[in-house]
XYZ file of C-alpha atoms in Angstrom:
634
model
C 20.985 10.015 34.303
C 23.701 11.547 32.439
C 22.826 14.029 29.434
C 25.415 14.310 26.545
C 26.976 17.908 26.161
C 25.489 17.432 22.671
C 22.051 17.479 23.557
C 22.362 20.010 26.456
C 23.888 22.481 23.472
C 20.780 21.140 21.078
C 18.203 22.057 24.412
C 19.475 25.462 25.193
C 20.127 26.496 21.388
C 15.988 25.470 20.982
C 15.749 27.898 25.186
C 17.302 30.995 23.537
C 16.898 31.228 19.701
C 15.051 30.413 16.923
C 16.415 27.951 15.067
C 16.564 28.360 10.956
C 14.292 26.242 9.093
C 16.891 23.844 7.625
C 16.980 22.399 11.324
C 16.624 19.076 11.924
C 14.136 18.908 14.758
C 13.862 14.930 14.638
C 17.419 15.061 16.903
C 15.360 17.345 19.749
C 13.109 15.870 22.496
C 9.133 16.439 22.553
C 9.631 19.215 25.235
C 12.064 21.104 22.868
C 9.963 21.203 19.516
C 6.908 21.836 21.751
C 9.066 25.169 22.452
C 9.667 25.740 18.779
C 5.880 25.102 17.764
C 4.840 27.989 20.685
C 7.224 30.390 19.169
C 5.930 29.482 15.689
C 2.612 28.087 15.901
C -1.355 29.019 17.421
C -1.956 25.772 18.374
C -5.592 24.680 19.138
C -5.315 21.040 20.511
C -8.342 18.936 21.124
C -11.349 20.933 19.309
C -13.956 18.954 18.902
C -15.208 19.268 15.531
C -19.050 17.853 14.682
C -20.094 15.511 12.174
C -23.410 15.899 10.503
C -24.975 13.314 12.930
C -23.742 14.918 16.352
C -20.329 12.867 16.590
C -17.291 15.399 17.183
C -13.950 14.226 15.780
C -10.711 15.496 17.937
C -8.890 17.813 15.936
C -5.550 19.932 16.736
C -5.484 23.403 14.622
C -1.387 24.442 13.696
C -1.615 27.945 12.389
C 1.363 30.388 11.486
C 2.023 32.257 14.690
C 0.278 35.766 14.430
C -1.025 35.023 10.844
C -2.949 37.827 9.243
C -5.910 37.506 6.894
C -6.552 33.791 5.392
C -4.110 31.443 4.665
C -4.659 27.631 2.534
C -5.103 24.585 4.590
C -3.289 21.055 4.387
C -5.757 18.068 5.941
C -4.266 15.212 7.889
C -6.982 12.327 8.774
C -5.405 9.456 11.001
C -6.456 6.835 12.887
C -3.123 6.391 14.307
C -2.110 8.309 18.381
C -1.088 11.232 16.677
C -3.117 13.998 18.053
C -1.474 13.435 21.727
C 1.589 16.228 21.800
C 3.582 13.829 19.225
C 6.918 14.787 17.925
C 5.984 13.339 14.538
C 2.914 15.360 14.339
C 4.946 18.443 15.649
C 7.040 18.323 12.900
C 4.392 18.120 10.471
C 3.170 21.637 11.896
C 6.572 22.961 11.576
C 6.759 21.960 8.166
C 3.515 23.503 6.648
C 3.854 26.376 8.983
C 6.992 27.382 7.045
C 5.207 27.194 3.551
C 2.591 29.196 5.066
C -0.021 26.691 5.135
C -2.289 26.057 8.159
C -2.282 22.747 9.413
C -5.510 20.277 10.807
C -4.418 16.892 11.643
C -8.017 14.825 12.739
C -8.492 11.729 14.627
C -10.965 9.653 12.328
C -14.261 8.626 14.922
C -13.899 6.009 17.205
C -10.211 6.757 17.654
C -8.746 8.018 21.240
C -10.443 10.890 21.725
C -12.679 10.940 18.606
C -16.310 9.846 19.109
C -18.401 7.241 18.050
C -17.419 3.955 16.447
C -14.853 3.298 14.459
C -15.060 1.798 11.161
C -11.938 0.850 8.221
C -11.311 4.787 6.352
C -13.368 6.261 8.956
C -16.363 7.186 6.745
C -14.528 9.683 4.019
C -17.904 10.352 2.118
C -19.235 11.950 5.502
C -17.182 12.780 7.814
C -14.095 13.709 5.473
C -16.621 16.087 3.735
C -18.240 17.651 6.952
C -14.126 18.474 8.083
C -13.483 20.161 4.631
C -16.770 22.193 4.908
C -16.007 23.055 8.864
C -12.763 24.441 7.731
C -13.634 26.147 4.809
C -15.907 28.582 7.139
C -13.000 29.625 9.740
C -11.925 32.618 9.886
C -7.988 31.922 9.410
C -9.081 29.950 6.176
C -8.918 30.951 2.292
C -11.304 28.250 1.324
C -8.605 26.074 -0.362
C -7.756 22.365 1.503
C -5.059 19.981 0.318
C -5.143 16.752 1.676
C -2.355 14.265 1.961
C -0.894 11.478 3.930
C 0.564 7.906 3.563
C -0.880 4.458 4.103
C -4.097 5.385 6.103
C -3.915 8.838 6.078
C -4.022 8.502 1.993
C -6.381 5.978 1.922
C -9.488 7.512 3.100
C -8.835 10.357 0.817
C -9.938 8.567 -2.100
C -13.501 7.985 -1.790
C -13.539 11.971 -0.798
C -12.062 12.820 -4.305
C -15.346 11.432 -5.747
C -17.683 13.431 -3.763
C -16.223 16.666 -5.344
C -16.033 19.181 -2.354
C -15.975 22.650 -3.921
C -12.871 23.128 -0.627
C -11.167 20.210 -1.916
C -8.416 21.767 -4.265
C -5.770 19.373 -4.612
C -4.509 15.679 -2.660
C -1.261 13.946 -2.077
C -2.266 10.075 -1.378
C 0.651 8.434 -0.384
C 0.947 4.400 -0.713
C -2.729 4.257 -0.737
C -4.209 0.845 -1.694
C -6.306 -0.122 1.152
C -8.602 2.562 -0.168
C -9.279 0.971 -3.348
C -12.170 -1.316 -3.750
C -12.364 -2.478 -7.478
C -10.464 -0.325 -9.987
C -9.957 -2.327 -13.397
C -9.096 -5.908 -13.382
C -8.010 -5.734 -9.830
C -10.249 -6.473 -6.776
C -8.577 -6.172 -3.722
C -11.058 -4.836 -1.888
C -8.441 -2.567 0.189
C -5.764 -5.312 0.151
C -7.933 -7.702 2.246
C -7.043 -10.207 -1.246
C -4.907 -10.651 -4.475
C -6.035 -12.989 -6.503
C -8.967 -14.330 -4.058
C -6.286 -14.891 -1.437
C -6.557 -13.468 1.500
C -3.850 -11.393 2.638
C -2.613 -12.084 6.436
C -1.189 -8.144 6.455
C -4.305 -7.099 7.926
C -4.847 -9.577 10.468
C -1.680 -8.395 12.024
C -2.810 -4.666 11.950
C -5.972 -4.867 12.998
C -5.059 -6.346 16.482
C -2.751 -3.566 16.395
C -5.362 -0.899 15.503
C -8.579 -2.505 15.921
C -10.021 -1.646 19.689
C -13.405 -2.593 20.037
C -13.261 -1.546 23.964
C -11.923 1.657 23.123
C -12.339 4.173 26.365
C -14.609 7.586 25.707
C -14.865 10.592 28.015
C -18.298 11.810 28.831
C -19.410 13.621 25.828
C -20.051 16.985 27.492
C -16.306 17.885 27.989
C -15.203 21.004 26.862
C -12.265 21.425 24.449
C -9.533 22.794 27.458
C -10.575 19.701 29.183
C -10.146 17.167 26.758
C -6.839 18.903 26.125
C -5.709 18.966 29.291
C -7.071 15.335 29.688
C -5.102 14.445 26.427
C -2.048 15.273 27.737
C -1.614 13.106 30.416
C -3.593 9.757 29.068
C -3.830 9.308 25.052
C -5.958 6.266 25.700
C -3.605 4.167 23.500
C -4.388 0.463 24.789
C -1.687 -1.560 25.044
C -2.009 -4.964 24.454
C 0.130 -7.846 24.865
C 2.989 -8.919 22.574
C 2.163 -11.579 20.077
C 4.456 -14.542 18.448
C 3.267 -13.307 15.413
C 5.131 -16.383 13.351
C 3.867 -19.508 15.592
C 0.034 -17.466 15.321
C 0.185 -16.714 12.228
C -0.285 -20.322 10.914
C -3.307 -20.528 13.865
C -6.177 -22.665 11.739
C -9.535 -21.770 11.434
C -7.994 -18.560 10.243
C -11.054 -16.569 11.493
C -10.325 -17.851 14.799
C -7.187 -16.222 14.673
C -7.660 -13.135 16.868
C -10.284 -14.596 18.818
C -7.180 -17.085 20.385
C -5.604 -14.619 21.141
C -8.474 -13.186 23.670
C -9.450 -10.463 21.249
C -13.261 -9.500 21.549
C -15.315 -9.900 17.976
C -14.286 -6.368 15.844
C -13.319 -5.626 12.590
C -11.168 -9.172 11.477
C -14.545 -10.937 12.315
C -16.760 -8.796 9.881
C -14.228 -8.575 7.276
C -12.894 -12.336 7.548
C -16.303 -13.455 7.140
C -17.121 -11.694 4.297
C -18.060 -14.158 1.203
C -15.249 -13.141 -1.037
C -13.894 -10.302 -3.168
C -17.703 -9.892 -4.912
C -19.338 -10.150 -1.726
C -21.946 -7.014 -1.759
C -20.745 -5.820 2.026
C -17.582 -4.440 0.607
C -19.640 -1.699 -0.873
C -21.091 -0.005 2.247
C -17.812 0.872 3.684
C -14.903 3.742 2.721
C -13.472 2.138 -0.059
C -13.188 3.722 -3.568
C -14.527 1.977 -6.561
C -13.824 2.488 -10.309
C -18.088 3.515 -11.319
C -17.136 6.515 -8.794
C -16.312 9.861 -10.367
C -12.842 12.009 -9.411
C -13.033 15.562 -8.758
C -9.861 16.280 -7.520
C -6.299 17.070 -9.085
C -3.497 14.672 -7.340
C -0.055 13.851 -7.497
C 0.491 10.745 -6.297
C 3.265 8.522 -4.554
C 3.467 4.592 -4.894
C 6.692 2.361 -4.340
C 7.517 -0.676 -6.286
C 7.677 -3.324 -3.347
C 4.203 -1.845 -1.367
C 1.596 -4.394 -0.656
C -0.730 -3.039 -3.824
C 1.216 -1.199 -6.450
C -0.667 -2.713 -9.397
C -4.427 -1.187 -8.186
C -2.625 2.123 -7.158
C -1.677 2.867 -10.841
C -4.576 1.278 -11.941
C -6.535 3.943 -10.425
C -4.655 6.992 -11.408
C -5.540 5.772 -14.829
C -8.784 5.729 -13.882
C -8.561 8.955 -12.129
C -7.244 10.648 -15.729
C -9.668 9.324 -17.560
C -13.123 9.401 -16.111
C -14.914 12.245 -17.314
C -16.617 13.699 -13.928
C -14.085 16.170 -13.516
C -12.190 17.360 -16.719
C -9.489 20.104 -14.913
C -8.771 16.707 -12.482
C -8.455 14.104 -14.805
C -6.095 16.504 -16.617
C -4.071 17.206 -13.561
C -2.979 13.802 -12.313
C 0.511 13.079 -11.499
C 2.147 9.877 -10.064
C 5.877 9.504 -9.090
C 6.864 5.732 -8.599
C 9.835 4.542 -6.153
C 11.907 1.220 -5.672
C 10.729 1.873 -1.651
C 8.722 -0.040 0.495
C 5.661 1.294 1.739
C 5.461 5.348 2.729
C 9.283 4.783 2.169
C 9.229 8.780 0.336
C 11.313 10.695 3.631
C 14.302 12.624 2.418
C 15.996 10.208 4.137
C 15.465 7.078 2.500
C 15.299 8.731 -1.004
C 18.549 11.196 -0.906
C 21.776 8.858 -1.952
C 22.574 5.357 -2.390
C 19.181 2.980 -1.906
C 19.231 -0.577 -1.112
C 15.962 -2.862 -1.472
C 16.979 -5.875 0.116
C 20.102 -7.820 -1.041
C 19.919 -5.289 -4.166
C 21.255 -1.766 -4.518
C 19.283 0.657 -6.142
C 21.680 3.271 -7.204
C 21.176 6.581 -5.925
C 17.595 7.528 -5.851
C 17.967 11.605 -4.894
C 14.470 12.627 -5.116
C 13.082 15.570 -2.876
C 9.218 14.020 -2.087
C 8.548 17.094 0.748
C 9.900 19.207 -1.825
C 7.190 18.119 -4.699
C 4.379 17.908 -2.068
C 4.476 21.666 -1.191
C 5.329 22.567 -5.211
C 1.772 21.022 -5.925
C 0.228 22.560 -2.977
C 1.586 25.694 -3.963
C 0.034 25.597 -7.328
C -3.158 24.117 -5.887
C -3.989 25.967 -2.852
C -2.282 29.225 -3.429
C -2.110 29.844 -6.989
C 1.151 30.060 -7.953
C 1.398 28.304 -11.851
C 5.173 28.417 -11.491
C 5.686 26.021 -8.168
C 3.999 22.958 -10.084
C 4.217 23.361 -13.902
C 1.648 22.101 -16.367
C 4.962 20.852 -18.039
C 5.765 18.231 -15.375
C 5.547 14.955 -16.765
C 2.443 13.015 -15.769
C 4.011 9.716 -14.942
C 8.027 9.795 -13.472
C 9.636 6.241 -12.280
C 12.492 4.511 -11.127
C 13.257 1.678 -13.589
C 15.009 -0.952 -11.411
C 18.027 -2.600 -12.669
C 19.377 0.341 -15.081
C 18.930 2.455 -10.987
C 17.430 5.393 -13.253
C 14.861 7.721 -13.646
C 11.883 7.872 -16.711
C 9.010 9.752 -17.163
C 6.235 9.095 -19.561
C 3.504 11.314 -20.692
C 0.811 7.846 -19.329
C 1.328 4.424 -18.116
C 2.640 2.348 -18.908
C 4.423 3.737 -21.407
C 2.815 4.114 -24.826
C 6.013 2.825 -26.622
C 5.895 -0.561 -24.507
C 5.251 -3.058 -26.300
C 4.263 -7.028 -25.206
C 6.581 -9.593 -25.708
C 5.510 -13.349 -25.061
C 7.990 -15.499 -23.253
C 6.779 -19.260 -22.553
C 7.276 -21.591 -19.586
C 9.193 -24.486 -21.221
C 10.380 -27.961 -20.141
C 10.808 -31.572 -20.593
C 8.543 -32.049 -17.441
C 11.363 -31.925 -14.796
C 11.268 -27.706 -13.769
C 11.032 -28.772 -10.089
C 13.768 -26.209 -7.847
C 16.704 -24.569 -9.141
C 18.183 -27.771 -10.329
C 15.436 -28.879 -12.920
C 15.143 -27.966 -16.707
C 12.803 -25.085 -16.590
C 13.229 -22.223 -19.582
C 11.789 -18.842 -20.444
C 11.590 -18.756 -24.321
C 10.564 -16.803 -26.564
C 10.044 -20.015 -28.626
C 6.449 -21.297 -28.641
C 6.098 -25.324 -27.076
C 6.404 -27.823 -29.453
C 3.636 -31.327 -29.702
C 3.722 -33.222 -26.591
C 5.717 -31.088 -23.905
C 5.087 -32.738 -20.441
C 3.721 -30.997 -18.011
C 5.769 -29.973 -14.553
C 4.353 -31.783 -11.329
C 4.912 -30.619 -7.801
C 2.860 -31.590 -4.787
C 1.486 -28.620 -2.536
C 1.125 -29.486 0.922
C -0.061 -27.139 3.203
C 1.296 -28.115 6.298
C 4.801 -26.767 4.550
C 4.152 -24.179 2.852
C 6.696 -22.085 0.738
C 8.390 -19.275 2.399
C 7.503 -15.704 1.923
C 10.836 -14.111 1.279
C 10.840 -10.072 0.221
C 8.425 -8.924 -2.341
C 5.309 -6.244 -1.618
C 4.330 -5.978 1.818
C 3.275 -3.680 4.454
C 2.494 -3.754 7.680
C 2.601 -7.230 9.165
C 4.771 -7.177 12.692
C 7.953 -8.000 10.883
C 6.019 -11.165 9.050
C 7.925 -10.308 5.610
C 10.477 -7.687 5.371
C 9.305 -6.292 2.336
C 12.223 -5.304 -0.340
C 14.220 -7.104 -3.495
C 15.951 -10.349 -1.307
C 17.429 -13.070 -3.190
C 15.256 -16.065 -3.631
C 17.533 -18.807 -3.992
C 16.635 -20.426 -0.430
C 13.020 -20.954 -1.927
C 14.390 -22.094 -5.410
C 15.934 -25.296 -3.790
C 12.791 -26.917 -2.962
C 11.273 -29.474 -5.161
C 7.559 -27.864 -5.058
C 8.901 -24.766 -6.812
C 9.017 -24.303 -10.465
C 11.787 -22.773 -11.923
C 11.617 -21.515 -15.217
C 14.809 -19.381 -17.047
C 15.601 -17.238 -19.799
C 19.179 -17.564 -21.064
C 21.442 -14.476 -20.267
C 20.426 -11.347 -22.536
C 22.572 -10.020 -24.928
C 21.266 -6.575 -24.806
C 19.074 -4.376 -21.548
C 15.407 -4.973 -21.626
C 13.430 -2.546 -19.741
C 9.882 -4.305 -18.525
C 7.831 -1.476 -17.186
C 4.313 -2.027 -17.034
C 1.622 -4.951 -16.173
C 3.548 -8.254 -16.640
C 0.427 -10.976 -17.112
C 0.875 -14.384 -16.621
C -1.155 -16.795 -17.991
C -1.338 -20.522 -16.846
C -2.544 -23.518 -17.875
C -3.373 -25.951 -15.004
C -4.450 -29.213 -13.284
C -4.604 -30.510 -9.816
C -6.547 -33.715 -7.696
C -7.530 -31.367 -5.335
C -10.910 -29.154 -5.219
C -9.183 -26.308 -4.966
C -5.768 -24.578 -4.871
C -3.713 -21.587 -5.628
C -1.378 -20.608 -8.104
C 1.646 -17.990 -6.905
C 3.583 -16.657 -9.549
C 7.103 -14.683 -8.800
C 8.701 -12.096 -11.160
C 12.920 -13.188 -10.374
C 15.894 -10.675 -11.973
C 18.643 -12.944 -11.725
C 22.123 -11.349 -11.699
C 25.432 -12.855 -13.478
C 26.328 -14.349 -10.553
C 23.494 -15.905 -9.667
C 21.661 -13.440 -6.820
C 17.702 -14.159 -7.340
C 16.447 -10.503 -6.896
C 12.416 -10.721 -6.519
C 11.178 -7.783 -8.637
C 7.231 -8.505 -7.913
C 4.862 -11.564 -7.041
C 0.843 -12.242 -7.335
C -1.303 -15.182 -6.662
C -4.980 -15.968 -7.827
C -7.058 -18.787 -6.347
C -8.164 -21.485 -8.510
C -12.139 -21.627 -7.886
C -11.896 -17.619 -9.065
C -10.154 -18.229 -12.317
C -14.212 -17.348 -13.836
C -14.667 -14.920 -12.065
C -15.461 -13.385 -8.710
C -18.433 -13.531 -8.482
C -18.604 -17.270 -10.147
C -16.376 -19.585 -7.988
C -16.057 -22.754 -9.322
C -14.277 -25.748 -8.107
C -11.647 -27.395 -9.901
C -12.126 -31.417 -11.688
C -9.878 -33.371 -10.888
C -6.819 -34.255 -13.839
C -8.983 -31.406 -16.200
C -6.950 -28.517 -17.542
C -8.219 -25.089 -16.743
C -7.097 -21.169 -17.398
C -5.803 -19.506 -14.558
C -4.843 -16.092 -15.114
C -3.900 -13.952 -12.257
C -3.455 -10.390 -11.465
C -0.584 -8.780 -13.142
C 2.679 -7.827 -11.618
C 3.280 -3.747 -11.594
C 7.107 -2.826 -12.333
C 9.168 -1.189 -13.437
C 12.793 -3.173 -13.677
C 16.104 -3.329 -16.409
C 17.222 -6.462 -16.966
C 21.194 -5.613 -17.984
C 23.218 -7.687 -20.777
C 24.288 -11.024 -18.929
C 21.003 -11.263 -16.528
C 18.074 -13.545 -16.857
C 14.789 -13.514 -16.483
C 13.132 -16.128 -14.241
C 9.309 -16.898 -13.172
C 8.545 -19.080 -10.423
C 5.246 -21.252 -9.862
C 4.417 -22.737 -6.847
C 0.844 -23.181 -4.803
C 1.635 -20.630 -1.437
C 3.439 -17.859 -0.845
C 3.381 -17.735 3.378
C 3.418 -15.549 5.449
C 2.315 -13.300 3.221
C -1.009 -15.083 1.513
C -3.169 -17.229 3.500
C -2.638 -21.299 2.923
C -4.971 -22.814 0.858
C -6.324 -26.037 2.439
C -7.405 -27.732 -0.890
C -10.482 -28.655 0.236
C -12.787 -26.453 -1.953
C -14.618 -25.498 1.426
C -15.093 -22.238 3.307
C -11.041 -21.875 3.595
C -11.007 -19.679 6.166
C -13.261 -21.555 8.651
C -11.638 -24.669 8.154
C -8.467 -26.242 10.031
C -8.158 -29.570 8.059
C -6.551 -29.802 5.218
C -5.928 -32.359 2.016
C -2.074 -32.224 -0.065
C -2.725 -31.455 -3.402
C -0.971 -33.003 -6.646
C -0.576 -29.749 -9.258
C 0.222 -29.550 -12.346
C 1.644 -26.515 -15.230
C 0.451 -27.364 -18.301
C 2.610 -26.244 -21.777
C 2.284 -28.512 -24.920
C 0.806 -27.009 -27.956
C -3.186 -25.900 -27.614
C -2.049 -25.640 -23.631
C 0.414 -23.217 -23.259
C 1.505 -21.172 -20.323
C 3.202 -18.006 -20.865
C 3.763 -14.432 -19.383
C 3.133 -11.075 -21.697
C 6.146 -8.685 -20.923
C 5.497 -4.781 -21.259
C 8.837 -3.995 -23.013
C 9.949 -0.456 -23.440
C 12.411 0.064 -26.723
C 15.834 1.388 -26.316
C 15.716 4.924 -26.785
C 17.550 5.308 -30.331
């Protein structure tokens, strides 16, 4: 094999000096940063740490090389192959070694070499707890622990914030929705639904993540042997490839890994669950809004991640719940145009594109803020984080800038009430749909589409996460999806001045169908001058929920009912000469599970019925969406 004269410079620069810190280790093989970490780094790999019932979690220990006296501690929990001599968590080291932090990074249980069983969030009120009070007695510790982490390594976090852990000085969650149970008028129940609809994200990551065969060593090792065993077998399964879009549409949908040869695990329990009020969700990690918060955070969300409405939901909640007063008043949340745990210098330094849209240049130093709040957190130091820094800073979309507010949204916003109007032809890009201001007049005819199930609308960009490549999540024109008959269009008329929409857009919707039961998807659409769709956010809300929960109701046939589903979260400018466009249709697939219209147990069934639906607008019947609508600065 040949070996550039590039990376044999890189390799012996790493064999005979210390690089400075600006290096870029990424470019340098595992062997090479393993170097840099020994001449930087005690490293501990593999110590067993004990839970409260017995269970010892695998946890490698990164400590500044020769360190005297105690030093502040940064938490990573992960139930991702991390722990196993990987570059990615070498660099981590590196990178909180330099700040002069010392560095855990824990497999949660049940998770290659962690013991026991593993469960969604890995028990944070236990076993997240039991690691902060382990570390706060070590010798090399000052009794100070940060957390942080994206996706899952922010999510358990969040139920830990409520148990208050006197060690538990400051967190850094990270695109963290599947943590949240119910916060406000959102019920995801860790992204599992929006709007009642299941979400197929997760049935693509958990046969991904979810090993219910998972491998153990005998429990008696010692931590040299499980480190020496770790070395040479991670016990990362690896299972075989899937064709992810023919399986996807696999019906009974609870069937759906067990086709596929997968043992009963996680899908199974959570699949069967009787929806978003179903009393199981409250046993497991997830955080809920009649929790306290005891710990000060700065958060980091992104405007096309699969939940960005319950993520600033809860750092409302977080500021305002009274179990903690120094948290609440030390929340902070920075908001991207990213895609999920899109906040490396690397996607945020210059020119961003979402999609078909450019972003402008973003040029915002994440790594930068993280240790700035840690500093101020962990080691004291007012100056690193000021009490000045604005509470709420985001990228408004469209005008490709950045805002800051002192809460959100914005207490200047202010709702303005555009209506779906038509003459009962709205059907594709080609029909008479308009946005108006104007409120229907007497005897406005409804739009009619028929949702069949069996063809199902086209996920195309939005919010998403996580799903093998399902939906490329991101601001993509939806044009191809506006030509089909069984897709509402409704339009403003180009605006004469920039209107900045930054908060929760709600739409309301009055609606019919024959069917049982359906679902309504509603699309947030910036269109530019010359004609490029750009999706700026998307929800859904099944019909039998539109009382509730905990009340499902099926729908009469022909009667008119209130659907209202969960609001879009955004942030976006819509410049002079753009218009504003909502879509309505009945799916939204890949991303949200079909709807079979039968007003049975959906996700058992694999029969289906078309349904005939129907947006209502005439006077006493109106559909509209309420726009959060910042004023011009003057």
């Amino acid at each position: 094999m040949r070996v550039s004269a590039k990376v044999c410079a890189a390799v012996m620069v790493l064999a005979t000096a210390s690089p400075s810190w600006a290096q870029d280790y990424s470019q340098f093989s595992d062997a090479a940063i393993d170097r840099e970490l020994s001449q930087k780094a005690d490293v501990t790999m593999f110590e067993m740490v004990p839970m409260r019932d017995g269970v010892r979690l695998a946890t490698n220990i990164y400590r500044p090389k020769g360190a005297k006296g105690p030093l502040p501690t940064i938490l990573i929990k992960t139930p991702y192959n991390e722990l196993s001599y990987k570059v990615r968590s070498s660099l981590n080291a590196l990178e909180a070694i330099k700040h002069g932090y010392v560095l855990v990074l824990q497999n949660e249980r049940g998770r290659f070499y962690s013991e026991g069983d593993w469960e969604i969030l890995g028990k944070p009120q236990t076993d997240g707890y039991d690691t902060l009070s382990w570390i706060a007695k070590q010798p090399w510790s000052n009794g100070k622990v940060g957390t942080r982490g994206c996706s899952s390594s922010a999510e358990w976090q969040l139920a830990l914030a409520a148990q208050n852990h006197p060690a538990h000085a400051a967190m850094v969650p990270q695109s963290s929705g599947a943590g949240i149970g119910k916060v406000g008028e959102f019920e995801e129940q860790g992204n599992w639904y929006t709007g009642g609809v299941p979400r197929n994200l997760f049935f693509v990551w958990l046969y991904g993540v979810d090993n219910p065969l998972n491998p153990q060593p005998p429990k008696d090792l010692d931590q040299p042997t499980i480190a020496r065993l770790a070395r040479y077998n991670d016990l990362a399964p690896n299972k075989p490839a899937v064709d992810w879009p023919k399986q996807i549409r696999h019906l009974p949908v609870a069937d759906m890994l067990k086709d596929l040869g997968e043992p009963p695990g996680t899908f199974e329990e959570l699949i069967n669950r009787k929806g978003p009020a179903d009393p199981a969700w409250r046993k497991g990690g997830l955080y809920h809004d009649d929790k306290g918060w005891g710990v000060p955070a700065l958060w980091f969300n992104s405007w096309y991640d699969v939940s960005i409405g319950p993520n600033l939901a809860l750092f409302n909640h977080a500021r305002t719940v009274n179990s903690d007063k120094e948290a609440s008043a030390n929340q902070y949340v920075v908001v991207t145009p990213s895609n999920h745990c899109g906040f490396t210098s690397k996607v945020l330094s210059g020119p961003y594109t979402s999609g078909d849209r450019p972003m402008g240049s973003i040029d915002f130093d994440a790594e930068k803020e993280v240790y700035a709040f840690f500093d101020r957190w962990l080691k004291g130091d007012t100056a690193a984080f000021p009490a000045s820094t604005p509470p709420v800073r985001y990228y408004s979309m469209g005008a490709n800038a950045w805002r800051q507010s002192a809460q959100w949204p914005p207490q200047q916003a202010k709702t303005v009430r555009f209506y779906l109007r038509s003459a009962g032809r709205a059907n594709s890009l080609n029909g008479d749909g308009k946005l108006s201001t104007a409120a229907p007049a007497a005897g406005e005819k409804p739009d009619r589409y028929v949702y069949d199930p069996a063809n199902p609308v086209q996920t195309i960009g939005g919010g998403d996460c996580c799903n093998g490549g399902l939906v490329i999540a991101g601001a993509f024109d939806q044009r191809p999806i506006e030509a089909r008959d069984d897709v509402l269009v409704y339009t403003s008329e180009p605006l004469t001045e920039a209107m900045e929409v930054t908060g929760f857009v709600r739409p309301v919707l009055h609606v019919s169908s024959d069917a049982k039961d359906t679902d309504f998807a509603v699309k947030l659409v910036d269109v530019a001058p010359d004609g490029a769709a750009y999706i700026i956010g998307d929800t859904i809300m099944r019909a039998r929920y539109r009382d509730g929960y905990d009340k499902p109701k099926m729908l009469a046939p022909g009667a008119v009912s209130v659907v209202k589903p969960t609001p879009i979260t955004t942030s976006n400018t819509f410049l002079p000469g753009h218009r504003i466009r909502i879509e309505i249709t009945s799916s939204n697939f890949p991303k949200f599970v079909r709807n079979l219209n039968t007003g049975g147990d959906n996700e058992k069934e694999a029969t289906f019925v078309v349904a005939r639906n129907a947006i209502h607008h005439a006077v006493g019947q109106a559909s509209y969406v309420e726009f959060p609508v910042v004023p011009a600065a003057k």
